[in-house]
Amino acid sequence: MADANGTLIKMEGVKKVFYTDEVETHALEEIHLEIKKGQYISIAGPSGCGKSTLLSILGLLDSPSGGSYWLNGQPVAELSTSERTRIRNREIGFIFQAFNLIGDLTVYENVELPLTYRGSGAAERKQKVQNALERVGMAHRLRHYPSQLSGGQQQRVAVARALVGDPLILMADEPTGNLDSKNGEAVMELLRDLHRNGATICMVTHDQRYANFADRSIHLFDGRITEETQEAHASA
Amino acid sequence: MLAKSPGFAAVAILTLALGTGATTTIFSVVNAVLLQPLPFPEPNRLVSAVGIDTRNNEHGRALSYPDFADLRKQSRTLESLAAFTDADFTLTGAGEPLHVAGEMVSADLFTVLRATPELGRAFTSTEDQAETRVVILSHSLWKSRFGADPNIAGKPIRLEGQMYTVVGVMPADFQFPLDAEPRALWVTTAGLMTITPGAPSDDKPLSEQRGAHFLTTIGRLQPGVTLQQADLDTAAIAAGLEKQFPDTDGHLSMGLRPQIDALVGDIRPVLLMVLGAVAFLLLIACANTANLLLARAATRQREMAIRVSMGAGRARILRQLLTESVLLSLAGGALGLLIAVWGTRLFATLQVVQIPRLKSATVDLRVLGFTLGVSLLTGVIFGLAPAIHALRFDLFPSLKEGGRNATEGKSHSRLRSLLVIFEVSLSVVLLIGASLLLESMVHIVRQSPGFDPHGLLSFNINLPDVRYGQPEKSILFYQQLLERLRGIPGVKNASAVLPLPLSEDNIRTTFEIEGRPVAKSDEPRTYFRSIDPDYFQTMHIPLVAGREFSARDARDGVQVVIVNQTFARKFFPNENPIGKHIKPGVSDSGPDKMREIVGVVGDVKHRTLWRDPDPESYVPYDQAAIGGLAVVLRTDANPLSLLPAVREQVHAMDPELPVYAPKTMDDYVSASIADRKFISILCGVFAGVGLLLAVVGLFGVMSYTVAQRTHELGVRVAVGAKKLDILQLILRQGMAMTFAGIVIGLIGTLGISRVLTSQLFGIKPTDPLTFIGVAVLLAGVALAACYLPARRATRVDPMVALRYE
Ligand SMILES: Nc1ncnc2c1ncn2[C@@H]1O[C@H](COP(=O)(O)OP(=O)(O)OP(=O)(O)O)[C@@H](O)[C@H]1O
Ligand SMILES: [Mg+2]
């Protein structure tokens, strides 16, 4: 749950440095960021500016090199690996640009995966997977394998996988990057639906049209936040 | 490609070298032992005539001289037939007295073989007649003892105290018989035509005793006659003899078998089994290499797809892949050949094993051809899988996915899994086979021979008939000799026996049981040993009932016999055998005598440790002085350290008697199991290497899988998979393959159990403990092999899920 004033995510002075051979890459510098529960944030910026890096830190896939990050009021730096795994599994849902469905598993099994790792019972899993797939309109393709689906369908399955465990936050890294505009819009529509139902969403996108769907847009440049816009229509 | 990845090429070549090296080594042995023709002209026409006991269909019995002579005379299908038997001689008058192993052969042997001496002539047909003493020398005896005298032909030499005329010298490469230590000389069967000196005049010479089976034969088929025709002819002649001489030839048939079978018939199934084992090893090596190639093909799949899309013909790609694999296998074959040259030399110089012709094993042209063939074949076999795959792969998904979806082509990984399953199952079969052989070996080693072989020295003396022909003389000689030997410090006991246990010498005779008359031809048979009274004490053979022999069992006293437990059980199942009378055909002079059974002793494994003991009768030497005894001495010291003192005592009694074949009884025991041990250990080594290769294969596939699945694993971690989840995921995949392999392997082993049965001892080919043990061992080793890649999998960074673009 969010803390008293509804803050779900808080970053202060977060930075990320990659060391490759002799080269230091400062992917993120002095990131201050607060995201309230239920907000829809879009992150934009030129290639290589640090968007994916920011998202991966937000989603506990990676740790910052400096600064502080509180998730749901808790300092992330103090979490053990297994606690981070647990949170990734229960509180965060990921949607990737490359869909990242597992080719050897059926649509059903792919969506079921987070629940499996959570250790949910079979009946509960079945119920939730069914619901999630219905929400993205893919309930009729349970037994298909990802390779038998179109890109748009694959991404909808990936969205179902992200939301099947009722996460607090959805992290989406260019979810429409590999889709044509029609399919892209359908996925965006889905995210908007989820947002209307109360989901907190962080989405990286290059596409200004989609950025406009969000409550807030953050612009990154060279690892720093350069600009924030509040979209007036978002709460409409 | 090969040059670009030296590590891959090195692993592949080493694996193949191991496989082809081992296979080629064994093939060179098979080639030398089984495939080489006999070293005589037209070897396919050479046959051996053997006796067949029609009661139990026991083949391979020796022939008596009269039967041999009749067969030779009556046969229309044999061009010639010769008989031979071992004969030991003491050579004197040419340096120190020397014991030499010789062969007594019918004069036409050299005609049958079509072998000619390098000096002088072969025997003439008249030289088989009584009182003819002629000898042909071997090249090496001629050189070592007669200074390679070019005028040796016609000169006399002294054998067993009698003068023999040298008629010829055989060339250095001549050897006969082929399955024994090289013979130093050959004499004719003239010696069989006279009665042994000292025997009563009513006795008949061996050449007229139809019941004395001791001759081995070699014959040559008439041109154009098949073995079957000659075999039928031989059987018909035997049937005639059986009718004519029912007492001696009842239940006796005769048959022919190829001479090569007589030589290597027994070892053939064993060697073929080893060849089979090594073929399994080669297959495992092939599967391993195929897997390596597949892994590489997978990483190059996109490259291939792009090549094809740019117009490269599939045939061209197929050719490229096959060329690569054949190049690899030829390189592996070349290295394997080096291993084989070394391995073959090792085998040929092995002293312990007694496989005929093993010493002549070399890497010859045929072996070279074999290696080349095997290398090409393996190259095609293990190259085929990736090549076919390359032909079949789907262009479109390859290009579309760009490997992104974390799904390797399913058929591809399935093929790799199948190969691993195949490897595991082969290695299960190998392991179980080898375990069963080794367990049999352990059972055999644990078998008590029935006497205590530790601390026993044995040696032989050959008493020349001229001076010791009368039984009284040899009896006295042994009495005095044993007395002297017992006086040597460190000797606790001394005795003598003929034939020595485990020496491969055996005497079998028929016997009558008093009060149970049967037709002469239906008389039962017993093994027979002539012993000095202290024999059981010295050998530590337990007395079970009655008494041992003693000084009162003198030559003219009550005729006595001691039997073993098997004898007692078989012929007196519900009676006390002590006091019963039997009449075995073991007289040294005069007619056979009824003998009273005075004792029963424990069974001794006289023939081999793994064969059940046979009925056995012991008679005191005083009452059956039928030949030269082997002496046995018991001591607490190192048995061989007694030898100088022993030689001294023998020399003191008769300076012309060489002490020969001095060996500890432990040596006899280990020599009797040496071949088996060698084969078992060999199979064990192959199974070990096979297991290693299979496990390396599994490890390779799992490592490769983890590398291929990195992205998928990252996704799983990103959505919340714990370390344990990942560990389980990978282990489960590896163990699923392993278990499939184990199950198939177990079933496969049941399939080949028939081949194994004859080689096992004390264990069933389906021994459940062995099956379970091997399955557990393999599962354990496989688990270890999967654990490392699985551990690596748990360290996959979930970031790859995001970064994989
Ligand atoms: N594992 C890494 N090691 C070294 N440098 C890295 C690593 N990951 C990212 N970087 C660097 O950090 C910077 C930010 O990368 P990031 O992936 O966050 O950019 P991005 O904004 O997502 O770009 P794009 O729009 O192309 O996806 C880049 O300069 C990149 O090269
Ligand atoms: Mg990015």
CSV table of C-alpha atoms in Angstrom, one decimal, chain B residues 38-179:
chain,number,residue,atom,x,y,z
B,38,LEU,CA,46.5,-70.0,-40.6
B,39,PRO,CA,50.1,-69.6,-41.7
B,40,PHE,CA,50.0,-72.5,-44.0
B,41,PRO,CA,49.1,-72.9,-47.7
B,42,GLU,CA,45.4,-73.1,-48.5
B,43,PRO,CA,44.5,-72.7,-44.9
B,44,ASN,CA,40.8,-73.0,-45.5
B,45,ARG,CA,41.1,-76.6,-46.3
B,46,LEU,CA,42.7,-77.4,-42.9
B,47,VAL,CA,40.3,-79.1,-40.5
B,48,SER,CA,40.5,-80.8,-37.1
B,49,ALA,CA,38.9,-84.2,-36.5
B,50,VAL,CA,37.5,-84.5,-32.9
B,51,GLY,CA,35.6,-87.0,-30.9
B,52,ILE,CA,32.0,-86.3,-29.9
B,53,ASP,CA,30.5,-87.9,-26.9
B,54,THR,CA,27.0,-88.7,-28.1
B,55,ARG,CA,25.6,-89.0,-24.6
B,56,ASN,CA,26.1,-85.3,-23.7
B,57,ASN,CA,27.1,-84.0,-27.1
B,58,GLU,CA,30.4,-83.0,-25.7
B,59,HIS,CA,32.6,-82.0,-28.6
B,60,GLY,CA,36.3,-81.8,-29.0
B,61,ARG,CA,37.4,-84.9,-27.3
B,62,ALA,CA,40.8,-86.2,-28.2
B,63,LEU,CA,41.1,-89.3,-30.4
B,64,SER,CA,42.8,-92.6,-29.7
B,65,TYR,CA,45.5,-93.7,-32.1
B,66,PRO,CA,43.6,-96.6,-33.5
B,67,ASP,CA,40.5,-94.4,-34.2
B,68,PHE,CA,42.8,-91.8,-35.8
B,69,ALA,CA,44.5,-94.4,-37.9
B,70,ASP,CA,41.2,-95.9,-39.1
B,71,LEU,CA,39.7,-92.5,-39.9
B,72,ARG,CA,42.8,-91.6,-41.9
B,73,LYS,CA,42.6,-94.9,-43.8
B,74,GLN,CA,38.9,-94.9,-44.5
B,75,SER,CA,38.2,-91.2,-45.2
B,76,ARG,CA,37.5,-90.4,-48.8
B,77,THR,CA,37.0,-86.7,-48.1
B,78,LEU,CA,40.3,-86.0,-46.4
B,79,GLU,CA,43.4,-85.7,-48.5
B,80,SER,CA,45.6,-86.3,-45.4
B,81,LEU,CA,45.3,-86.4,-41.7
B,82,ALA,CA,47.9,-86.1,-39.0
B,83,ALA,CA,47.9,-86.5,-35.2
B,84,PHE,CA,49.9,-84.9,-32.5
B,85,THR,CA,50.4,-84.7,-28.8
B,86,ASP,CA,52.6,-82.8,-26.4
B,87,ALA,CA,55.8,-84.4,-25.4
B,88,ASP,CA,58.4,-83.1,-23.0
B,89,PHE,CA,62.0,-84.0,-23.4
B,90,THR,CA,65.3,-83.7,-21.6
B,91,LEU,CA,68.1,-82.8,-24.0
B,92,THR,CA,71.5,-83.9,-22.9
B,93,GLY,CA,74.9,-83.9,-24.5
B,94,ALA,CA,74.5,-80.4,-25.8
B,95,GLY,CA,75.5,-78.2,-23.0
B,96,GLU,CA,73.6,-78.2,-19.7
B,97,PRO,CA,70.7,-80.7,-19.5
B,98,LEU,CA,67.8,-78.8,-20.9
B,99,HIS,CA,64.1,-79.4,-20.6
B,100,VAL,CA,62.4,-78.8,-23.9
B,101,ALA,CA,58.8,-78.7,-24.9
B,102,GLY,CA,58.4,-80.8,-28.0
B,103,GLU,CA,55.6,-82.3,-30.0
B,104,MET,CA,55.1,-85.9,-31.0
B,105,VAL,CA,53.5,-85.9,-34.5
B,106,SER,CA,52.5,-88.4,-37.0
B,107,ALA,CA,55.1,-88.4,-39.8
B,108,ASP,CA,52.7,-86.9,-42.4
B,109,LEU,CA,52.1,-83.7,-40.3
B,110,PHE,CA,54.4,-81.7,-42.6
B,111,THR,CA,52.6,-83.0,-45.6
B,112,VAL,CA,49.3,-81.9,-44.2
B,113,LEU,CA,50.7,-78.5,-43.4
B,114,ARG,CA,52.7,-78.3,-46.6
B,115,ALA,CA,55.6,-77.0,-44.5
B,116,THR,CA,59.2,-77.7,-45.6
B,117,PRO,CA,62.3,-77.5,-43.4
B,118,GLU,CA,64.9,-74.9,-44.1
B,119,LEU,CA,67.5,-77.6,-43.7
B,120,GLY,CA,67.4,-81.3,-44.3
B,121,ARG,CA,64.0,-82.9,-44.9
B,122,ALA,CA,60.6,-83.6,-43.3
B,123,PHE,CA,59.7,-87.0,-41.9
B,124,THR,CA,59.0,-89.8,-44.3
B,125,SER,CA,56.0,-92.1,-43.9
B,126,THR,CA,58.1,-95.0,-42.7
B,127,GLU,CA,59.4,-93.0,-39.8
B,128,ASP,CA,56.3,-93.7,-37.7
B,129,GLN,CA,57.4,-97.3,-37.3
B,130,ALA,CA,58.5,-98.7,-34.0
B,131,GLU,CA,62.1,-98.1,-32.9
B,132,THR,CA,62.6,-95.2,-35.3
B,133,ARG,CA,64.1,-92.3,-33.6
B,134,VAL,CA,64.2,-89.2,-35.7
B,135,VAL,CA,63.8,-85.5,-34.8
B,136,ILE,CA,63.2,-82.2,-36.5
B,137,LEU,CA,64.6,-79.2,-34.7
B,138,SER,CA,63.2,-75.7,-34.4
B,139,HIS,CA,65.3,-72.9,-35.8
B,140,SER,CA,65.9,-71.4,-32.3
B,141,LEU,CA,67.0,-74.7,-30.7
B,142,TRP,CA,69.2,-75.3,-33.6
B,143,LYS,CA,70.8,-71.9,-33.1
B,144,SER,CA,71.0,-71.9,-29.4
B,145,ARG,CA,72.2,-75.5,-28.7
B,146,PHE,CA,73.8,-76.6,-32.0
B,147,GLY,CA,75.5,-73.4,-33.0
B,148,ALA,CA,73.4,-73.3,-36.2
B,149,ASP,CA,75.4,-76.2,-37.5
B,150,PRO,CA,74.7,-76.3,-41.3
B,151,ASN,CA,75.6,-80.0,-41.3
B,152,ILE,CA,73.3,-81.0,-38.5
B,153,ALA,CA,71.1,-83.2,-40.7
B,154,GLY,CA,72.0,-86.8,-40.1
B,155,LYS,CA,73.7,-86.1,-36.8
B,156,PRO,CA,72.6,-87.8,-33.6
B,157,ILE,CA,71.3,-85.9,-30.5
B,158,ARG,CA,70.5,-87.3,-27.1
B,159,LEU,CA,66.8,-87.0,-25.9
B,160,GLU,CA,65.6,-88.8,-22.8
B,161,GLY,CA,68.9,-90.6,-22.7
B,162,GLN,CA,68.3,-92.1,-26.2
B,163,MET,CA,69.9,-91.3,-29.5
B,164,TYR,CA,67.7,-89.5,-32.1
B,165,THR,CA,68.8,-88.6,-35.6
B,166,VAL,CA,68.2,-85.1,-36.7
B,167,VAL,CA,66.6,-85.1,-40.1
B,168,GLY,CA,65.8,-81.4,-40.5
B,169,VAL,CA,65.5,-77.9,-39.1
B,170,MET,CA,62.3,-75.8,-39.5
B,171,PRO,CA,62.5,-72.2,-40.5
B,172,ALA,CA,62.3,-69.5,-37.8
B,173,ASP,CA,58.7,-68.5,-38.5
B,174,PHE,CA,57.4,-72.0,-38.3
B,175,GLN,CA,55.3,-72.8,-35.3
B,176,PHE,CA,53.2,-75.8,-34.5
B,177,PRO,CA,50.9,-76.2,-32.7
B,178,LEU,CA,49.8,-72.6,-32.9
B,179,ASP,CA,48.1,-72.3,-29.6
